[in-house]
Amino acid sequence: MSSAEPTEAGRTEQTGPAVREPGRAPRPAAPVPSPLPGLAESARLLADATTTSTALVADALARIEATQSTLNAFRHLRAAAALAEAAEADRRLAAGERLPLLGVPVAVKDDTDVAGLPTHFGCDGERPPVASDSEAVRRLRAAGAVVVGKTNSCELGQWPFTEGTAFGATRNPWNTAHTPGGSSGGSAAAVAAGLVPAALGSDGAGSVRIPAAWTHLVGIKPQRGRISVHPHSDAFQGLTVNGPLARTVADAALLLDAVAGAHPEDFHRPPAVRAADAARRDPGRLRIALAWRPPLTLTGAGPDPEVRRAVTALADTLARLGHHVEEARPRYGLIGLAFVPRATVGIAEFAARHPEPALLDPRTRAALRTGTRLGGRVVRAARAREVRQHRRIGALFDASGFDVLLTPTTAAPPPRIGRFDDLSAWRTDVAMAAACPYAWPWNVLGWPGVNVPADFTRSGLPVGAQLLGPSRSEERLIALAAQLEDDRRWFEHRPPV
């Protein structure tokens, strides 16, 4: 799908030759440039005048172009605008200006408004360009970042795979026969393959943490309200938050600090954190609960043996680092009864805005019907249960004295591309719940979580583990993740693409 931006004369300029129109024959693959350095390293190289923003952005665009036919990570590129912004960043750097991300290329997910581009959110059909940046993008620009484009998402962010009729399938750089996860699969694939140093995703039921787990990345789901979702005030009935994906904890923390903060119209306003400082801090000795049993999903899902092996090894590392690790069972209760109305009403609210509903996936239309039935009093009752859920599940931290909950991020390794094709809405939901039963309760609670790489399966597919905490505990989780990273050095492993 080609993308365009208005020029000053009111014409349109093609902004992404790598993102081709459906049906057009792909051009021969270009040589793939070297992966980009990480976020903090890019910022350092720019500040030291070792490289230029123009060079970094050009390399990012070239790498995206060279991999688009295989990975298909991007829906829209803003190549001309990004190069112009990079040139301006170089002028500012040469004049001595310093900002946390001045001149560093990044990407955002296709549910995020970027002025001059449409926000398709994984859907088919035409959409007009939006007039204004979202608050998160405004903050990225204020930190000096150059947004090179928007990454693929499944339709309205519903599924843990990034595939759809509008753009095809986004593929996992570790093995292109497999999904990178979803719904922030484009962002995860782009970062894992070194197309950009870091990217923003969004997480309404694990949509940052699941693709992070399946592409060997750090993914932070922050506290609700930590990163603004404006122009939405309460995305997906409070389930969805924005969050960073990066190869290292320090990079994810740097991106979190850059975009954190509220818009004046936001409902949720947690006090500020210093994520980058936390990534350099010793977490102290913590009590860590290891939970294998997921919430009730009626699928009988449990962790795949290779996932269990990887998370057990991670727990052993935590114990060796001096933490007390003990198996425990959070009291999830029937939390799914609160999740389903909020999720389906959220989908219905977004789907109802689509100008051509017939283009939506039949499963989306089924969710729209369900969400319409569960709106009003039902969803208000579901949201009202959140206070009791905080008390019941929070007893793990308050009454039992644990500091962190450790679980698998997913029950299964990344599925093959096409695994969910032609399934009904019900069968898709069952298959999703079986593969990904661990992440979504923390969206109901609005509390933070961090995916960390756990290991690889014997066939070389990444799997991850979640560090979950109580309200506003990002700094503790980030410090613990950084300590694990120092020991396990997962960033030394790159995919073959």
CSV table of C-alpha atoms in Angstrom, one decimal:
chain,number,residue,atom,x,y,z
A,1,MET,CA,0.0,0.0,0.0
A,2,SER,CA,1.6,3.3,-1.0
A,3,SER,CA,1.4,6.2,1.3
A,4,ALA,CA,1.5,9.9,0.7
A,5,GLU,CA,2.0,13.2,2.5
A,6,PRO,CA,0.6,16.6,1.4
A,7,THR,CA,3.3,19.0,0.1
A,8,GLU,CA,3.3,22.7,0.7
A,9,ALA,CA,1.6,23.2,-2.7
A,10,GLY,CA,-1.2,20.8,-1.7
A,11,ARG,CA,-0.1,18.0,-4.0
A,12,THR,CA,0.8,14.6,-2.7
A,13,GLU,CA,4.3,13.1,-2.5
A,14,GLN,CA,5.0,9.4,-2.4
A,15,THR,CA,6.6,8.7,0.9
A,16,GLY,CA,7.5,5.0,0.9
A,17,PRO,CA,8.6,3.1,-2.2
A,18,ALA,CA,9.2,0.0,-0.1
A,19,VAL,CA,5.5,-0.1,0.9
A,20,ARG,CA,4.1,-1.1,-2.5
A,21,GLU,CA,0.5,-1.2,-3.8
A,22,PRO,CA,-1.3,-4.6,-3.7
A,23,GLY,CA,-0.9,-6.5,-7.0
A,24,ARG,CA,2.3,-4.7,-8.1
A,25,ALA,CA,5.2,-7.0,-8.8
A,26,PRO,CA,8.0,-6.6,-6.2
A,27,ARG,CA,11.2,-5.2,-7.4
A,28,PRO,CA,14.4,-7.2,-7.0
A,29,ALA,CA,15.6,-7.2,-3.4
A,30,ALA,CA,18.3,-4.7,-2.7
A,31,PRO,CA,21.4,-5.5,-0.5
A,32,VAL,CA,20.4,-5.3,3.1
A,33,PRO,CA,22.4,-2.6,5.0
A,34,SER,CA,23.8,-3.4,8.4
A,35,PRO,CA,21.4,-3.3,11.4
A,36,LEU,CA,21.0,0.1,13.0
A,37,PRO,CA,22.6,0.7,16.4
A,38,GLY,CA,20.4,0.9,19.5
A,39,LEU,CA,18.5,3.9,20.6
A,40,ALA,CA,21.0,5.1,23.3
A,41,GLU,CA,24.0,4.3,21.1
A,42,SER,CA,22.5,6.2,18.2
A,43,ALA,CA,21.9,9.2,20.4
A,44,ARG,CA,25.5,9.0,21.6
A,45,LEU,CA,27.0,8.7,18.1
A,46,LEU,CA,25.0,11.7,17.0
A,47,ALA,CA,26.0,13.8,20.1
A,48,ASP,CA,29.7,12.9,19.5
A,49,ALA,CA,29.4,13.8,15.8
A,50,THR,CA,30.5,10.2,14.9
A,51,THR,CA,27.6,10.0,12.5
A,52,THR,CA,24.7,12.1,11.2
A,53,SER,CA,21.0,11.9,11.5
A,54,THR,CA,20.8,11.9,7.7
A,55,ALA,CA,23.0,8.8,7.6
A,56,LEU,CA,21.0,7.0,10.2
A,57,VAL,CA,17.7,7.8,8.7
A,58,ALA,CA,18.9,6.9,5.2
A,59,ASP,CA,20.2,3.6,6.5
A,60,ALA,CA,16.9,2.9,8.2
A,61,LEU,CA,14.9,3.6,5.0
A,62,ALA,CA,17.3,1.5,3.0
A,63,ARG,CA,17.0,-1.4,5.4
A,64,ILE,CA,13.2,-1.1,5.4
A,65,GLU,CA,13.2,-1.1,1.6
A,66,ALA,CA,15.5,-4.1,1.4
A,67,THR,CA,13.4,-6.2,3.8
A,68,GLN,CA,9.9,-5.1,3.0
A,69,SER,CA,9.3,-8.0,0.6
A,70,THR,CA,10.3,-10.5,3.2
A,71,LEU,CA,9.3,-9.0,6.6
A,72,ASN,CA,6.6,-6.5,5.5
A,73,ALA,CA,7.0,-4.6,8.8
A,74,PHE,CA,5.7,-1.2,7.6
A,75,ARG,CA,2.4,0.1,6.3
A,76,HIS,CA,3.5,3.7,5.7
A,77,LEU,CA,6.8,5.4,5.2
A,78,ARG,CA,7.5,9.1,5.3
A,79,ALA,CA,10.9,8.9,3.5
A,80,ALA,CA,11.1,12.5,2.1
A,81,ALA,CA,9.8,14.1,5.3
A,82,ALA,CA,12.1,12.0,7.5
A,83,LEU,CA,15.2,12.9,5.5
A,84,ALA,CA,14.2,16.6,5.6
A,85,GLU,CA,13.8,16.3,9.4
A,86,ALA,CA,17.1,14.5,9.7
A,87,ALA,CA,18.9,17.3,7.8
A,88,GLU,CA,17.3,19.8,10.2
A,89,ALA,CA,18.4,17.7,13.2
A,90,ASP,CA,21.9,17.7,11.8
A,91,ARG,CA,21.9,21.5,11.7
A,92,ARG,CA,20.6,21.6,15.3
A,93,LEU,CA,23.3,19.1,16.5
A,94,ALA,CA,26.0,21.1,14.7
A,95,ALA,CA,24.8,24.2,16.5
A,96,GLY,CA,25.2,22.5,19.9
A,97,GLU,CA,21.6,21.6,20.7
A,98,ARG,CA,21.1,18.4,22.6
A,99,LEU,CA,17.9,16.5,23.2
A,100,PRO,CA,17.4,12.9,24.4
A,101,LEU,CA,16.6,11.6,20.9
A,102,LEU,CA,17.7,14.4,18.6
A,103,GLY,CA,18.1,13.0,15.1
A,104,VAL,CA,17.4,9.3,16.0
A,105,PRO,CA,15.1,7.4,13.7
A,106,VAL,CA,12.1,5.6,15.3
A,107,ALA,CA,8.9,4.0,14.2
A,108,VAL,CA,5.3,4.0,15.6
A,109,LYS,CA,2.4,1.6,15.2
A,110,ASP,CA,-0.4,2.1,12.7
A,111,ASP,CA,-2.9,2.9,15.4
A,112,THR,CA,-0.9,6.1,16.2
A,113,ASP,CA,-1.7,9.4,14.6
A,114,VAL,CA,1.1,11.0,12.6
A,115,ALA,CA,0.2,14.2,10.9
A,116,GLY,CA,0.0,13.8,7.2
A,117,LEU,CA,-0.6,10.1,7.2
A,118,PRO,CA,-3.8,8.1,7.5
A,119,THR,CA,-4.3,5.9,10.6
A,120,HIS,CA,-5.6,2.6,9.2
A,121,PHE,CA,-5.1,0.6,12.4
A,122,GLY,CA,-4.6,-2.6,10.3
A,123,CYS,CA,-7.9,-2.1,8.3
A,124,ASP,CA,-8.5,-2.2,4.6
A,125,GLY,CA,-9.9,0.7,2.7
A,126,GLU,CA,-8.9,4.4,2.3
A,127,ARG,CA,-8.6,6.8,5.1
A,128,PRO,CA,-7.7,10.6,4.8
A,129,PRO,CA,-4.5,11.8,6.3
A,130,VAL,CA,-4.9,13.0,9.9
A,131,ALA,CA,-4.2,16.7,10.6
A,132,SER,CA,-2.4,16.4,14.0
A,133,ASP,CA,0.1,14.1,15.8
A,134,SER,CA,-1.0,12.0,18.7
A,135,GLU,CA,0.3,13.2,22.1
A,136,ALA,CA,2.9,10.3,22.1
A,137,VAL,CA,4.2,11.4,18.6
A,138,ARG,CA,4.2,15.0,19.7
A,139,ARG,CA,6.5,14.1,22.6
A,140,LEU,CA,8.7,12.0,20.4
A,141,ARG,CA,9.2,15.0,18.2
A,142,ALA,CA,9.8,17.2,21.2
A,143,ALA,CA,12.6,14.8,22.2
A,144,GLY,CA,14.1,15.2,18.8
A,145,ALA,CA,13.2,11.8,17.2
A,146,VAL,CA,12.6,11.4,13.5
A,147,VAL,CA,9.6,9.2,12.8
A,148,VAL,CA,10.4,7.2,9.7
A,149,GLY,CA,7.1,5.5,9.3
A,150,LYS,CA,4.2,3.5,10.7
A,151,THR,CA,4.4,-0.3,11.3
A,152,ASN,CA,1.8,-2.9,10.6
A,153,SER,CA,-0.9,-4.0,13.0
A,154,CYS,CA,-3.6,-6.6,12.7
A,155,GLU,CA,-7.1,-5.2,12.3
A,156,LEU,CA,-8.0,-3.0,15.3
A,157,GLY,CA,-5.2,-4.7,17.3
A,158,GLN,CA,-7.4,-7.7,18.2
A,159,TRP,CA,-5.1,-10.7,17.6
A,160,PRO,CA,-1.6,-12.0,18.6
A,161,PHE,CA,-0.6,-12.1,14.9
A,162,THR,CA,0.0,-9.4,12.4
A,163,GLU,CA,-1.8,-10.6,9.2
A,164,GLY,CA,-4.6,-9.1,7.2
A,165,THR,CA,-6.1,-8.6,3.7
A,166,ALA,CA,-5.1,-4.9,3.8
A,167,PHE,CA,-1.3,-5.5,3.9
A,168,GLY,CA,-0.6,-9.2,3.9
A,169,ALA,CA,1.5,-10.9,6.6
A,170,THR,CA,4.2,-9.4,8.7
A,171,ARG,CA,6.9,-12.0,9.3
A,172,ASN,CA,9.2,-12.9,12.1
A,173,PRO,CA,12.9,-12.0,11.4
A,174,TRP,CA,14.0,-15.1,13.3
A,175,ASN,CA,12.1,-17.3,11.0
A,176,THR,CA,9.9,-15.8,8.3
A,177,ALA,CA,7.6,-18.8,8.3
A,178,HIS,CA,6.3,-17.6,11.7
A,179,THR,CA,4.5,-14.6,13.0
A,180,PRO,CA,6.3,-11.9,15.1
A,181,GLY,CA,3.1,-11.8,17.2
A,182,GLY,CA,0.6,-9.0,17.5
A,183,SER,CA,-0.8,-6.7,17.5
A,184,SER,CA,2.4,-4.6,17.5
A,185,GLY,CA,4.0,-7.2,15.2
A,186,GLY,CA,5.3,-4.6,12.7
A,187,SER,CA,7.1,-2.6,15.4
A,188,ALA,CA,8.6,-5.8,16.9
A,189,ALA,CA,9.8,-7.1,13.5
A,190,ALA,CA,11.3,-3.7,12.7
A,191,VAL,CA,13.3,-3.5,15.9
A,192,ALA,CA,14.3,-7.1,16.0
A,193,ALA,CA,15.6,-6.9,12.4
A,194,GLY,CA,17.5,-3.6,13.1
A,195,LEU,CA,15.4,-1.5,10.7
A,196,VAL,CA,15.0,1.1,13.5
A,197,PRO,CA,16.6,1.3,16.9
A,198,ALA,CA,13.3,1.2,18.8
A,199,ALA,CA,9.6,1.6,18.1
A,200,LEU,CA,6.3,2.3,19.9
A,201,GLY,CA,3.6,-0.3,20.1
A,202,SER,CA,0.4,-0.5,22.0
A,203,ASP,CA,-0.8,-3.2,24.5
A,204,GLY,CA,-4.5,-3.9,25.1
A,205,ALA,CA,-4.2,-7.6,25.9
A,206,GLY,CA,-0.4,-8.2,25.6
A,207,SER,CA,0.1,-6.6,22.2
A,208,VAL,CA,3.6,-5.2,23.2
A,209,ARG,CA,4.7,-8.0,25.4
A,210,ILE,CA,3.6,-10.9,23.1
A,211,PRO,CA,5.5,-9.7,20.0
A,212,ALA,CA,8.4,-8.8,22.2
A,213,ALA,CA,8.5,-12.3,23.5
A,214,TRP,CA,8.3,-13.8,20.0
A,215,THR,CA,11.0,-11.6,18.6
A,216,HIS,CA,13.6,-11.6,21.5
A,217,LEU,CA,13.0,-8.0,22.6
A,218,VAL,CA,12.3,-6.0,25.7
A,219,GLY,CA,8.7,-4.7,25.7
A,220,ILE,CA,7.3,-2.5,28.4
A,221,LYS,CA,3.6,-2.2,29.1
A,222,PRO,CA,3.5,0.8,31.4
A,223,GLN,CA,1.0,1.9,34.0
A,224,ARG,CA,-2.3,3.1,32.5
A,225,GLY,CA,-1.9,6.7,31.7
A,226,ARG,CA,1.9,6.7,31.8
A,227,ILE,CA,2.0,7.4,28.0
A,228,SER,CA,-0.9,9.3,26.7
A,229,VAL,CA,-3.3,7.6,24.2
A,230,HIS,CA,-4.7,11.0,23.1
A,231,PRO,CA,-6.6,11.7,20.9
A,232,HIS,CA,-8.4,8.9,22.7
A,233,SER,CA,-9.1,9.5,26.3
A,234,ASP,CA,-9.6,5.9,27.4
A,235,ALA,CA,-8.6,3.5,24.6
A,236,PHE,CA,-10.5,0.2,24.5
A,237,GLN,CA,-12.3,0.9,27.8
A,238,GLY,CA,-9.1,1.5,29.6
A,239,LEU,CA,-7.4,-1.7,28.5
A,240,THR,CA,-4.9,-0.2,26.0
A,241,VAL,CA,-1.7,1.6,26.7
A,242,ASN,CA,1.2,2.6,24.5
A,243,GLY,CA,4.6,1.1,25.2
A,244,PRO,CA,8.2,0.8,23.8
A,245,LEU,CA,9.9,-2.1,22.1
A,246,ALA,CA,13.7,-2.3,22.0
A,247,ARG,CA,16.6,-4.7,22.1
A,248,THR,CA,17.8,-3.5,25.5
A,249,VAL,CA,16.3,-2.4,28.8
A,250,ALA,CA,18.2,0.9,28.6
A,251,ASP,CA,16.8,1.6,25.1
A,252,ALA,CA,13.2,0.8,26.1
A,253,ALA,CA,13.5,2.9,29.3
A,254,LEU,CA,14.9,5.8,27.2
A,255,LEU,CA,12.0,5.7,24.8
A,256,LEU,CA,9.5,5.4,27.7
A,257,ASP,CA,11.0,8.6,29.3
A,258,ALA,CA,10.8,10.4,26.0
A,259,VAL,CA,7.1,9.8,25.4
A,260,ALA,CA,5.7,9.6,29.0
A,261,GLY,CA,3.3,12.3,30.2
A,262,ALA,CA,-0.3,13.3,30.0
A,263,HIS,CA,-2.3,15.3,27.6
A,264,PRO,CA,-4.5,17.9,29.3
A,265,GLU,CA,-7.6,15.9,28.4
A,266,ASP,CA,-6.3,12.5,29.7
A,267,PHE,CA,-8.3,10.7,32.5
A,268,HIS,CA,-5.3,8.9,34.0
A,269,ARG,CA,-2.3,10.8,35.4
A,270,PRO,CA,0.1,8.6,37.4
A,271,PRO,CA,3.1,10.4,38.9
A,272,ALA,CA,6.2,10.6,36.8
A,273,VAL,CA,8.9,7.9,36.8
A,274,ARG,CA,12.6,8.0,35.8
A,275,ALA,CA,12.8,4.9,33.7
A,276,ALA,CA,16.4,5.5,32.4
A,277,ASP,CA,17.6,6.0,36.0
A,278,ALA,CA,15.9,2.8,37.1
A,279,ALA,CA,17.7,0.9,34.3
A,280,ARG,CA,21.0,1.8,36.0
A,281,ARG,CA,19.9,1.0,39.5
A,282,ASP,CA,20.4,-2.2,41.5
A,283,PRO,CA,16.9,-3.6,42.2
A,284,GLY,CA,17.9,-4.9,45.7
A,285,ARG,CA,16.9,-8.4,46.9
A,286,LEU,CA,13.3,-9.1,45.8
A,287,ARG,CA,10.6,-11.7,46.6
A,288,ILE,CA,9.5,-13.1,43.3
A,289,ALA,CA,6.4,-15.2,42.8
A,290,LEU,CA,6.6,-17.7,39.9
A,291,ALA,CA,3.1,-18.6,38.5
A,292,TRP,CA,2.5,-21.3,36.0
A,293,ARG,CA,-1.2,-21.4,36.1
A,294,PRO,CA,-2.9,-18.8,33.9
A,295,PRO,CA,-6.3,-17.2,34.6
A,296,LEU,CA,-9.4,-19.3,33.7
A,297,THR,CA,-9.8,-19.4,29.9
A,298,LEU,CA,-11.7,-22.7,29.5
A,299,THR,CA,-9.0,-23.9,27.1
A,300,GLY,CA,-6.9,-25.9,29.6
A,301,ALA,CA,-3.9,-24.0,28.4
A,302,GLY,CA,-0.6,-24.5,30.1
A,303,PRO,CA,3.0,-23.7,29.0
A,304,ASP,CA,4.6,-25.6,26.2
A,305,PRO,CA,7.5,-27.7,27.5
A,306,GLU,CA,10.0,-25.5,25.8
A,307,VAL,CA,8.4,-22.3,27.2
A,308,ARG,CA,8.4,-23.9,30.7
A,309,ARG,CA,12.1,-24.9,30.3
A,310,ALA,CA,13.1,-21.3,29.3
A,311,VAL,CA,11.1,-19.6,32.1
A,312,THR,CA,12.4,-22.1,34.7
A,313,ALA,CA,16.0,-21.2,33.6
A,314,LEU,CA,15.2,-17.5,34.0
A,315,ALA,CA,13.8,-18.1,37.5
A,316,ASP,CA,17.0,-20.0,38.3
A,317,THR,CA,19.0,-17.0,37.2
A,318,LEU,CA,16.9,-14.7,39.4
A,319,ALA,CA,17.6,-17.0,42.4
A,320,ARG,CA,21.3,-17.1,41.6
A,321,LEU,CA,21.3,-13.3,41.5
A,322,GLY,CA,20.1,-13.3,45.1
A,323,HIS,CA,16.3,-13.0,44.8
A,324,HIS,CA,13.9,-15.3,46.6
A,325,VAL,CA,11.8,-17.1,44.0
A,326,GLU,CA,8.8,-19.1,45.1
A,327,GLU,CA,5.9,-20.7,43.2
A,328,ALA,CA,2.6,-19.0,44.0
A,329,ARG,CA,-0.9,-18.6,42.6
A,330,PRO,CA,-2.4,-15.2,42.0
A,331,ARG,CA,-6.1,-15.1,42.8
A,332,TYR,CA,-7.3,-14.1,39.3
A,333,GLY,CA,-10.9,-15.1,40.0
A,334,LEU,CA,-13.2,-14.7,37.0
A,335,ILE,CA,-11.4,-11.7,35.6
A,336,GLY,CA,-12.3,-12.7,32.1
A,337,LEU,CA,-15.9,-11.7,32.8
A,338,ALA,CA,-14.6,-8.1,33.1
A,339,PHE,CA,-12.2,-8.4,30.2
A,340,VAL,CA,-14.5,-9.6,27.5
A,341,PRO,CA,-17.1,-6.7,27.7
A,342,ARG,CA,-14.3,-4.1,27.8
A,343,ALA,CA,-12.4,-5.6,24.9
A,344,THR,CA,-15.4,-6.2,22.6
A,345,VAL,CA,-17.0,-2.8,23.4
A,346,GLY,CA,-13.6,-1.2,22.6
A,347,ILE,CA,-13.5,-3.0,19.2
A,348,ALA,CA,-17.0,-2.0,18.5
A,349,GLU,CA,-16.2,1.6,19.2
A,350,PHE,CA,-13.3,1.6,16.7
A,351,ALA,CA,-15.1,-0.5,14.1
A,352,ALA,CA,-18.2,1.7,14.1
A,353,ARG,CA,-16.0,4.6,12.8
A,354,HIS,CA,-14.8,2.6,9.8
A,355,PRO,CA,-16.2,4.3,6.6
A,356,GLU,CA,-16.6,0.9,4.8
A,357,PRO,CA,-17.7,-1.7,7.3
A,358,ALA,CA,-18.0,-4.4,4.6
A,359,LEU,CA,-14.2,-4.3,4.3
A,360,LEU,CA,-13.8,-5.4,7.9
A,361,ASP,CA,-12.8,-9.0,8.7
A,362,PRO,CA,-15.9,-11.1,9.5
A,363,ARG,CA,-14.4,-11.7,13.0
A,364,THR,CA,-14.2,-8.0,13.5
A,365,ARG,CA,-17.9,-7.7,12.5
A,366,ALA,CA,-18.7,-10.4,15.0
A,367,ALA,CA,-16.9,-8.6,17.8
A,368,LEU,CA,-18.7,-5.4,16.8
A,369,ARG,CA,-22.1,-7.1,17.3
A,370,THR,CA,-21.0,-8.6,20.6
A,371,GLY,CA,-19.6,-5.3,21.8
A,372,THR,CA,-22.8,-3.5,20.9
A,373,ARG,CA,-24.8,-6.0,23.0
A,374,LEU,CA,-22.3,-5.6,25.9
A,375,GLY,CA,-22.2,-1.8,26.0
A,376,GLY,CA,-23.9,0.5,28.4
A,377,ARG,CA,-24.7,-1.1,31.7
A,378,VAL,CA,-22.7,-4.3,31.2
A,379,VAL,CA,-19.4,-2.6,30.4
A,380,ARG,CA,-19.9,-0.1,33.2
A,381,ALA,CA,-20.4,-3.1,35.6
A,382,ALA,CA,-17.3,-4.7,34.2
A,383,ARG,CA,-15.3,-1.6,34.8
A,384,ALA,CA,-16.7,-1.2,38.3
A,385,ARG,CA,-15.2,-4.6,39.3
A,386,GLU,CA,-11.7,-3.3,38.8
A,387,VAL,CA,-11.4,-2.0,42.3
A,388,ARG,CA,-12.2,-5.4,43.7
A,389,GLN,CA,-9.8,-7.0,41.2
A,390,HIS,CA,-7.0,-4.7,42.4
A,391,ARG,CA,-7.6,-5.9,46.0
A,392,ARG,CA,-7.9,-9.6,45.2
A,393,ILE,CA,-5.0,-9.9,42.8
A,394,GLY,CA,-3.0,-7.2,44.7
A,395,ALA,CA,-3.0,-9.4,47.8
A,396,LEU,CA,-0.1,-11.3,46.1
A,397,PHE,CA,1.9,-8.1,46.7
A,398,ASP,CA,0.2,-6.6,49.8
A,399,ALA,CA,-0.7,-9.6,51.9
A,400,SER,CA,1.8,-12.2,50.6
A,401,GLY,CA,4.7,-9.8,50.4
A,402,PHE,CA,5.9,-10.5,46.9
A,403,ASP,CA,7.5,-7.7,45.0
A,404,VAL,CA,7.2,-9.1,41.4
A,405,LEU,CA,5.2,-11.8,39.7
A,406,LEU,CA,7.0,-13.9,37.0
A,407,THR,CA,5.0,-15.8,34.4
A,408,PRO,CA,5.6,-16.9,30.9
A,409,THR,CA,4.6,-14.2,28.5
A,410,THR,CA,2.9,-16.8,26.2
A,411,ALA,CA,2.1,-20.4,26.6
A,412,ALA,CA,3.5,-21.3,23.1
A,413,PRO,CA,6.3,-20.3,20.8
A,414,PRO,CA,5.3,-18.1,17.8
A,415,PRO,CA,2.8,-19.9,15.5
A,416,ARG,CA,3.3,-20.3,11.8
A,417,ILE,CA,2.0,-17.6,9.4
A,418,GLY,CA,-1.5,-18.6,8.4
A,419,ARG,CA,-2.3,-20.5,11.6
A,420,PHE,CA,-5.4,-18.4,12.2
A,421,ASP,CA,-6.6,-18.2,8.6
A,422,ASP,CA,-10.2,-19.0,7.9
A,423,LEU,CA,-11.1,-19.6,11.6
A,424,SER,CA,-14.4,-18.4,12.9
A,425,ALA,CA,-14.4,-15.6,15.5
A,426,TRP,CA,-15.0,-18.2,18.3
A,427,ARG,CA,-12.3,-20.6,17.1
A,428,THR,CA,-9.8,-17.7,16.7
A,429,ASP,CA,-10.6,-16.6,20.3
A,430,VAL,CA,-10.1,-20.1,21.6
A,431,ALA,CA,-6.8,-20.5,19.7
A,432,MET,CA,-5.6,-17.1,21.0
A,433,ALA,CA,-6.5,-17.9,24.6
A,434,ALA,CA,-4.6,-21.2,24.4
A,435,ALA,CA,-1.5,-19.6,23.0
A,436,CYS,CA,-1.5,-16.3,25.0
A,437,PRO,CA,-3.4,-16.8,28.3
A,438,TYR,CA,-1.0,-14.9,30.6
A,439,ALA,CA,-0.8,-11.2,29.4
A,440,TRP,CA,-4.3,-9.8,29.4
A,441,PRO,CA,-5.2,-9.6,33.1
A,442,TRP,CA,-2.6,-6.8,33.6
A,443,ASN,CA,-4.5,-4.8,31.1
A,444,VAL,CA,-7.7,-5.1,33.1
A,445,LEU,CA,-5.8,-4.0,36.2
A,446,GLY,CA,-3.9,-1.2,34.4
A,447,TRP,CA,-0.7,-2.2,36.1
A,448,PRO,CA,2.8,-2.4,34.5
A,449,GLY,CA,4.6,-5.4,33.1
A,450,VAL,CA,7.9,-6.0,31.2
A,451,ASN,CA,8.6,-8.8,28.7
A,452,VAL,CA,12.2,-10.0,28.8
A,453,PRO,CA,13.7,-12.5,26.4
A,454,ALA,CA,13.8,-16.0,28.1
A,455,ASP,CA,15.5,-18.2,25.5
A,456,PHE,CA,15.0,-19.9,22.2
A,457,THR,CA,13.3,-23.2,21.4
A,458,ARG,CA,15.4,-26.0,19.9
A,459,SER,CA,14.3,-24.8,16.5
A,460,GLY,CA,15.5,-21.3,17.2
A,461,LEU,CA,12.2,-19.5,17.9
A,462,PRO,CA,12.3,-16.9,20.7
A,463,VAL,CA,10.1,-17.1,23.8
A,464,GLY,CA,9.8,-14.6,26.7
A,465,ALA,CA,8.9,-14.1,30.3
A,466,GLN,CA,6.8,-11.4,32.0
A,467,LEU,CA,7.9,-9.4,35.1
A,468,LEU,CA,4.6,-8.0,36.5
A,469,GLY,CA,4.2,-5.6,39.3
A,470,PRO,CA,1.5,-3.7,41.3
A,471,SER,CA,0.4,-0.2,40.5
A,472,ARG,CA,3.1,2.2,39.4
A,473,SER,CA,6.0,-0.3,39.8
A,474,GLU,CA,7.7,0.4,36.5
A,475,GLU,CA,11.0,1.4,38.1
A,476,ARG,CA,11.3,-1.8,40.1
A,477,LEU,CA,10.5,-4.0,37.1
A,478,ILE,CA,12.9,-2.0,34.8
A,479,ALA,CA,15.7,-2.3,37.4
A,480,LEU,CA,15.2,-6.1,37.7
A,481,ALA,CA,15.0,-6.5,33.9
A,482,ALA,CA,18.3,-4.6,33.6
A,483,GLN,CA,20.0,-6.8,36.2
A,484,LEU,CA,18.8,-9.9,34.2
A,485,GLU,CA,20.1,-8.4,31.0
A,486,ASP,CA,23.5,-7.8,32.5
A,487,ASP,CA,23.7,-11.4,33.4
A,488,ARG,CA,22.1,-13.0,30.3
A,489,ARG,CA,23.2,-10.5,27.7
A,490,TRP,CA,20.3,-11.3,25.3
A,491,PHE,CA,21.1,-8.3,23.1
A,492,GLU,CA,24.1,-10.2,21.8
A,493,HIS,CA,21.8,-12.4,19.7
A,494,ARG,CA,20.4,-11.1,16.4
A,495,PRO,CA,18.2,-12.7,13.9
A,496,PRO,CA,19.6,-13.9,10.5
A,497,VAL,CA,17.8,-11.4,8.4
